[in-house]
Short mmCIF file of C-alpha atoms and ligand atoms in Angstrom, two decimals:
data_model
loop_
_atom_site.label_atom_id
_atom_site.label_comp_id
_atom_site.label_asym_id
_atom_site.label_seq_id
_atom_site.Cartn_x
_atom_site.Cartn_y
_atom_site.Cartn_z
CA UNK A 53 -22.01 -13.38 18.01
CA UNK A 54 -18.33 -14.22 18.12
CA UNK A 55 -15.74 -11.72 16.92
CA UNK A 56 -12.49 -12.95 15.49
CA UNK A 57 -9.50 -10.95 14.33
CA UNK A 58 -7.52 -12.13 11.31
CA UNK A 59 -4.23 -13.85 12.18
CA UNK A 60 -2.33 -11.00 10.59
CA UNK A 61 -3.74 -7.50 10.13
CA UNK A 62 -3.10 -3.80 10.41
CA UNK A 63 0.16 -1.91 10.55
CA UNK A 64 3.01 -3.39 8.64
CA UNK A 65 6.66 -2.98 9.45
CA UNK A 66 7.12 -0.07 7.01
CA UNK A 67 4.30 2.00 8.45
CA UNK A 68 5.32 1.37 12.06
CA UNK A 69 8.80 2.50 11.17
CA UNK A 70 7.53 5.67 9.38
CA UNK A 71 5.32 6.68 12.29
CA UNK A 72 8.14 6.21 14.79
CA UNK A 73 10.38 8.37 12.62
CA UNK A 74 7.70 11.09 12.39
CA UNK A 75 7.05 11.08 16.15
CA UNK A 76 10.76 11.37 16.84
CA UNK A 77 11.30 14.14 14.29
CA UNK A 78 8.45 16.48 15.37
CA UNK A 79 7.84 19.94 13.79
CA UNK A 80 8.21 18.63 10.26
CA UNK A 81 6.28 18.26 7.02
CA UNK A 82 5.64 15.07 5.13
CA UNK A 83 5.61 15.10 1.35
CA UNK A 84 2.24 13.52 0.64
CA UNK A 85 0.33 11.72 3.38
CA UNK A 86 2.68 9.59 5.49
CA UNK A 87 0.16 6.78 5.45
CA UNK A 88 -3.35 6.29 4.07
CA UNK A 89 -5.19 6.97 7.28
CA UNK A 90 -6.81 10.30 8.01
CA UNK A 91 -7.20 9.74 11.76
CA UNK A 92 -3.54 8.87 12.19
CA UNK A 93 -2.50 11.89 10.13
CA UNK A 94 -4.59 14.14 12.39
CA UNK A 95 -3.00 12.58 15.49
CA UNK A 96 0.50 13.22 14.13
CA UNK A 97 -0.43 16.84 13.43
CA UNK A 98 -2.02 17.49 16.82
CA UNK A 99 0.48 15.64 18.98
CA UNK A 100 3.75 16.09 17.09
CA UNK A 101 3.21 19.08 14.79
CA UNK A 102 3.86 16.93 11.72
CA UNK A 103 2.05 18.57 8.80
CA UNK A 104 0.99 16.85 5.63
CA UNK A 105 1.67 18.52 2.30
CA UNK A 106 0.36 17.38 -1.07
CA UNK A 107 3.69 17.66 -2.79
CA UNK A 108 7.12 19.20 -2.61
CA UNK A 109 5.94 22.51 -4.12
CA UNK A 110 3.97 23.26 -0.93
CA UNK A 111 7.06 23.27 1.28
CA UNK A 112 7.31 26.59 3.09
CA UNK A 113 9.36 27.40 6.17
CA UNK A 114 9.67 23.80 7.30
CA UNK A 115 13.26 22.85 8.01
CA UNK A 116 12.60 19.12 8.07
CA UNK A 117 10.92 17.04 5.38
CA UNK A 118 9.77 13.48 5.87
CA UNK A 119 9.53 11.17 2.86
CA UNK A 120 6.58 8.85 3.23
CA UNK A 121 6.52 5.04 2.95
CA UNK A 122 5.56 5.14 -0.75
CA UNK A 123 8.65 7.16 -1.55
CA UNK A 124 8.89 10.16 -3.87
CA UNK A 125 10.18 10.52 -7.39
CA UNK A 126 13.91 10.74 -8.04
CA UNK A 127 13.41 14.28 -9.37
CA UNK A 128 11.61 15.39 -6.19
CA UNK A 129 14.32 13.80 -4.07
CA UNK A 130 17.02 15.67 -5.98
CA UNK A 131 15.12 18.95 -5.55
CA UNK A 132 14.68 18.29 -1.85
CA UNK A 133 18.38 17.63 -1.43
CA UNK A 134 19.31 20.92 -3.07
CA UNK A 135 16.80 22.83 -0.89
CA UNK A 136 19.08 22.29 2.10
CA UNK A 137 16.37 20.87 4.34
CA UNK A 138 16.96 17.99 6.71
CA UNK A 139 15.53 14.90 5.01
CA UNK A 140 14.06 12.07 7.02
CA UNK A 141 13.61 9.19 4.62
CA UNK A 142 10.75 6.97 5.75
CA UNK A 143 10.46 5.24 2.36
CA UNK A 144 9.71 1.62 3.15
CA UNK A 145 12.70 -0.65 2.41
CA UNK A 146 10.29 -2.82 0.39
CA UNK A 147 9.67 0.19 -1.89
CA UNK A 148 13.36 1.15 -1.99
CA UNK A 149 14.06 -2.30 -3.41
CA UNK A 150 12.07 -1.92 -6.69
CA UNK A 151 13.45 1.64 -7.02
CA UNK A 152 16.98 0.21 -6.91
CA UNK A 153 16.14 -2.70 -9.21
CA UNK A 154 14.60 -0.40 -11.82
CA UNK A 155 17.59 1.95 -11.70
CA UNK A 156 20.09 -0.91 -12.04
CA UNK A 157 18.22 -2.87 -14.73
CA UNK A 158 17.67 0.33 -16.73
CA UNK A 159 21.37 1.10 -16.55
CA UNK A 160 22.02 -2.38 -17.96
CA UNK A 161 19.70 -1.68 -20.89
CA UNK A 162 16.62 -3.61 -19.79
CA UNK A 163 13.22 -2.19 -20.66
CA UNK A 164 11.02 -2.01 -17.57
CA UNK A 165 7.54 -3.33 -16.89
CA UNK A 166 5.88 -2.39 -13.62
CA UNK A 167 2.74 -4.23 -12.55
CA UNK A 168 0.73 -1.57 -10.71
CA UNK A 169 -1.52 1.50 -10.81
CA UNK A 170 0.18 4.20 -12.82
CA UNK A 171 -1.30 6.94 -10.63
CA UNK A 172 -0.18 5.43 -7.36
CA UNK A 173 2.60 7.46 -5.69
CA UNK A 174 4.65 4.33 -5.05
CA UNK A 175 4.55 3.37 -8.73
CA UNK A 176 5.39 6.95 -9.73
CA UNK A 177 8.39 6.86 -7.41
CA UNK A 178 9.59 3.48 -8.72
CA UNK A 179 9.04 4.46 -12.34
CA UNK A 180 11.03 7.65 -11.95
CA UNK A 181 14.20 5.54 -11.61
CA UNK A 182 13.80 4.10 -15.11
CA UNK A 183 15.99 5.51 -17.84
CA UNK A 184 14.93 3.06 -20.57
CA UNK A 185 11.45 2.43 -22.07
CA UNK A 186 9.03 1.65 -19.27
CA UNK A 187 5.43 0.51 -19.02
CA UNK A 188 3.03 0.41 -16.09
CA UNK A 189 0.25 -2.13 -16.53
CA UNK A 190 -2.50 -3.83 -14.57
CA UNK A 191 -2.99 -6.54 -17.17
CA UNK A 192 -0.69 -8.30 -19.64
CA UNK A 193 -2.98 -7.45 -22.57
CA UNK A 194 -2.00 -3.81 -22.19
CA UNK A 195 1.38 -4.89 -23.59
CA UNK A 196 -0.02 -6.44 -26.78
CA UNK A 197 0.99 -3.53 -28.97
CA UNK A 198 4.42 -3.03 -27.41
CA UNK A 199 7.43 -4.01 -29.48
CA UNK A 200 10.04 -4.93 -26.90
CA UNK A 201 13.70 -5.12 -27.89
CA UNK A 202 15.29 -8.18 -26.36
CA UNK A 203 15.44 -7.83 -22.60
CA UNK A 204 12.87 -6.81 -20.04
CA UNK A 205 12.83 -6.52 -16.25
CA UNK A 206 9.54 -6.93 -14.39
CA UNK A 207 8.74 -5.59 -10.91
CA UNK A 208 5.49 -5.15 -9.03
CA UNK A 209 3.83 -2.53 -6.88
CA UNK A 210 4.22 -3.90 -3.36
CA UNK A 211 0.50 -4.32 -2.70
CA UNK A 212 -0.45 -6.31 -5.79
CA UNK A 213 -1.64 -9.91 -6.09
CA UNK A 214 1.02 -12.47 -6.86
CA UNK A 215 -1.26 -14.53 -9.17
CA UNK A 216 -1.65 -11.65 -11.63
CA UNK A 217 2.06 -10.85 -11.36
CA UNK A 218 2.82 -14.42 -12.45
CA UNK A 219 0.45 -14.11 -15.41
CA UNK A 220 2.29 -11.01 -16.59
CA UNK A 221 5.64 -12.78 -16.12
CA UNK A 222 4.42 -15.76 -18.18
CA UNK A 223 3.15 -13.49 -20.90
CA UNK A 224 6.47 -11.65 -21.12
CA UNK A 225 8.44 -14.87 -21.26
CA UNK A 226 6.58 -15.91 -24.40
CA UNK A 227 7.12 -12.53 -25.99
CA UNK A 228 10.67 -11.49 -25.08
CA UNK A 229 13.97 -13.42 -25.21
CA UNK A 230 15.28 -12.43 -21.80
CA UNK A 231 13.01 -11.60 -18.87
CA UNK A 232 14.23 -10.81 -15.36
CA UNK A 233 11.41 -11.21 -12.85
CA UNK A 234 11.70 -9.56 -9.44
CA UNK A 235 8.92 -10.38 -7.06
CA UNK A 236 8.69 -7.11 -5.15
CA UNK A 237 5.28 -7.83 -3.65
CA UNK A 238 5.51 -7.11 0.04
CA UNK A 239 5.38 -9.94 2.51
CA UNK A 240 3.19 -8.00 4.95
CA UNK A 241 0.51 -7.58 2.32
CA UNK A 242 0.68 -11.25 1.47
CA UNK A 243 0.31 -12.33 5.08
CA UNK A 244 -2.67 -10.05 5.61
CA UNK A 245 -4.23 -11.33 2.37
CA UNK A 246 -3.81 -14.99 3.29
CA UNK A 247 -5.18 -14.36 6.78
CA UNK A 248 -8.26 -12.49 5.56
CA UNK A 249 -9.06 -15.20 3.03
CA UNK A 250 -9.21 -18.00 5.62
CA UNK A 251 -11.17 -15.82 8.05
CA UNK A 252 -13.68 -14.64 5.41
CA UNK A 253 -14.35 -18.21 4.35
CA UNK A 254 -15.80 -19.08 7.76
CA UNK A 255 -17.33 -15.71 8.73
CA UNK A 256 -20.94 -14.55 8.30
CA UNK A 257 -19.94 -10.90 8.19
CA UNK A 258 -16.56 -9.27 7.62
CA UNK A 259 -15.45 -5.81 8.72
CA UNK A 260 -12.35 -4.36 7.11
CA UNK A 261 -10.97 -1.25 8.73
CA UNK A 262 -8.83 1.11 6.70
CA UNK A 263 -8.53 4.21 4.57
CA UNK A 264 -10.89 4.20 1.61
CA UNK A 265 -8.11 5.55 -0.60
CA UNK A 266 -5.64 2.86 0.43
CA UNK A 267 -5.08 0.32 -2.34
CA UNK A 268 -3.88 -2.18 0.22
CA UNK A 269 -7.12 -1.95 2.20
CA UNK A 270 -9.24 -2.11 -0.96
CA UNK A 271 -7.44 -5.27 -1.97
CA UNK A 272 -8.22 -6.86 1.41
CA UNK A 273 -11.83 -5.83 1.02
CA UNK A 274 -12.06 -7.46 -2.42
CA UNK A 275 -10.64 -10.73 -1.10
CA UNK A 276 -13.07 -10.68 1.84
CA UNK A 277 -16.01 -9.97 -0.46
CA UNK A 278 -15.03 -12.86 -2.69
CA UNK A 279 -15.45 -15.29 0.22
CA UNK A 280 -18.04 -13.55 2.37
CA UNK A 281 -20.68 -11.50 0.60
CA UNK A 282 -21.51 -9.45 3.72
CA UNK A 283 -18.20 -7.61 3.82
CA UNK A 284 -17.91 -3.94 4.71
CA UNK A 285 -15.08 -1.47 4.41
CA UNK A 286 -15.05 1.26 7.06
CA UNK A 287 -12.59 3.94 8.15
CA UNK A 288 -13.63 3.99 11.79
CA UNK A 289 -16.28 2.80 14.27
CA UNK A 290 -18.72 5.61 13.39
CA UNK A 291 -19.49 3.96 10.08
CA UNK A 292 -20.68 0.69 11.66
CA UNK A 293 -24.36 -0.17 11.22
CA UNK A 294 -25.90 -2.54 13.78
CA UNK A 295 -28.13 -4.12 11.10
CA UNK A 296 -25.08 -5.71 9.46
CA UNK A 297 -24.78 -8.04 12.45
CA UNK A 298 -28.38 -9.26 12.74
CA UNK A 299 -28.52 -13.08 12.98
CA UNK A 300 -24.80 -13.45 12.41
CA UNK A 301 -22.73 -15.98 14.32
CA UNK A 302 -19.17 -15.06 13.43
CA UNK A 303 -17.86 -11.60 12.63
CA UNK A 304 -14.36 -11.47 11.17
CA UNK A 305 -12.30 -8.31 11.53
CA UNK A 306 -9.22 -7.26 9.63
CA UNK A 307 -7.49 -4.01 8.85
CA UNK A 308 -5.34 -2.50 6.15
CA UNK A 309 -1.63 -2.00 6.54
CA UNK A 310 -2.07 1.66 7.48
CA UNK A 311 -4.65 1.19 10.22
CA UNK A 312 -3.46 1.85 13.78
CA UNK A 313 -4.40 -0.56 16.55
CA UNK A 314 -6.31 2.10 18.49
CA UNK A 315 -8.84 2.44 15.66
CA UNK A 316 -9.26 -1.35 15.38
CA UNK A 317 -9.83 -1.61 19.14
CA UNK A 318 -12.60 1.01 18.99
CA UNK A 319 -14.27 -0.88 16.13
CA UNK A 320 -14.17 -4.20 17.97
CA UNK A 321 -15.56 -2.59 21.12
CA UNK A 322 -18.50 -1.12 19.24
CA UNK A 323 -19.27 -4.43 17.50
CA UNK A 324 -19.18 -6.14 20.92
CA UNK A 325 -21.87 -3.74 22.07
CA UNK A 326 -24.09 -4.75 19.14
CA UNK A 327 -23.85 -8.47 19.86
FE1 LIG B 459 6.26 -1.43 3.29
FE2 LIG B 459 4.83 -3.48 2.77
FE3 LIG B 459 4.13 -1.84 4.52
S1 LIG B 459 5.77 -2.19 1.30
S2 LIG B 459 4.88 0.12 3.90
S3 LIG B 459 5.92 -3.13 4.68
S4 LIG B 459 2.76 -2.90 3.16
#
């Protein structure tokens, strides 16, 4: 059996940057998990004494606080600033962007629509910058009952699919006089999505490596599954089952944006041993 890696996979620019910042900072706490990968979080704790807290209320004696790639809410940021701690802001610049857009458009009187999961920390952080009416939706029909005034700005969670984003934009354009559309979907996600699609189309089995609570990884898994029914989502090599590879000719491998290379290498090595 041949094993092929997707043309683009794994760590994105934002996560690489956040991990470097955490390694350099040492002896710090991150507000919420720095990335969606339990093994990497454990490594940062063991090797660099970087602890993970659930939220800002858990901060104790730590003098340094790291803001994760998803960002935190404006209110939490203000509280952190007044606490006097050193702040290391690892918010991904691609998340900063929609935060800034929402703040600016709100200040100009635009109502805000965010395409995303309302419970996702990134969406919470972006939404917190809105000062006008704001709506978080996964589908345009959720806006059917909304009576918009006359101008709306639309942004997206960075990991969402562009096709659905366009549907929501089209819907808004028929409903509201002035619509400002900001495509804030992250390039890295898009590249990984395109790459997994072409690999899944020719593979007999697909392995996607990543955190099970990472929306980015789940999205990759769904695309893989659409084009290759034998697709599996795993967090590390221990979850592999040799039966998945019986009579298969090509195994495609990809990984979510928060998956470190060392985990992917271990997975590939184990699959090699099966074939
Ligand atoms: Fe940033 Fe995109 Fe990664 S938003 S954290 S570069 S997936």
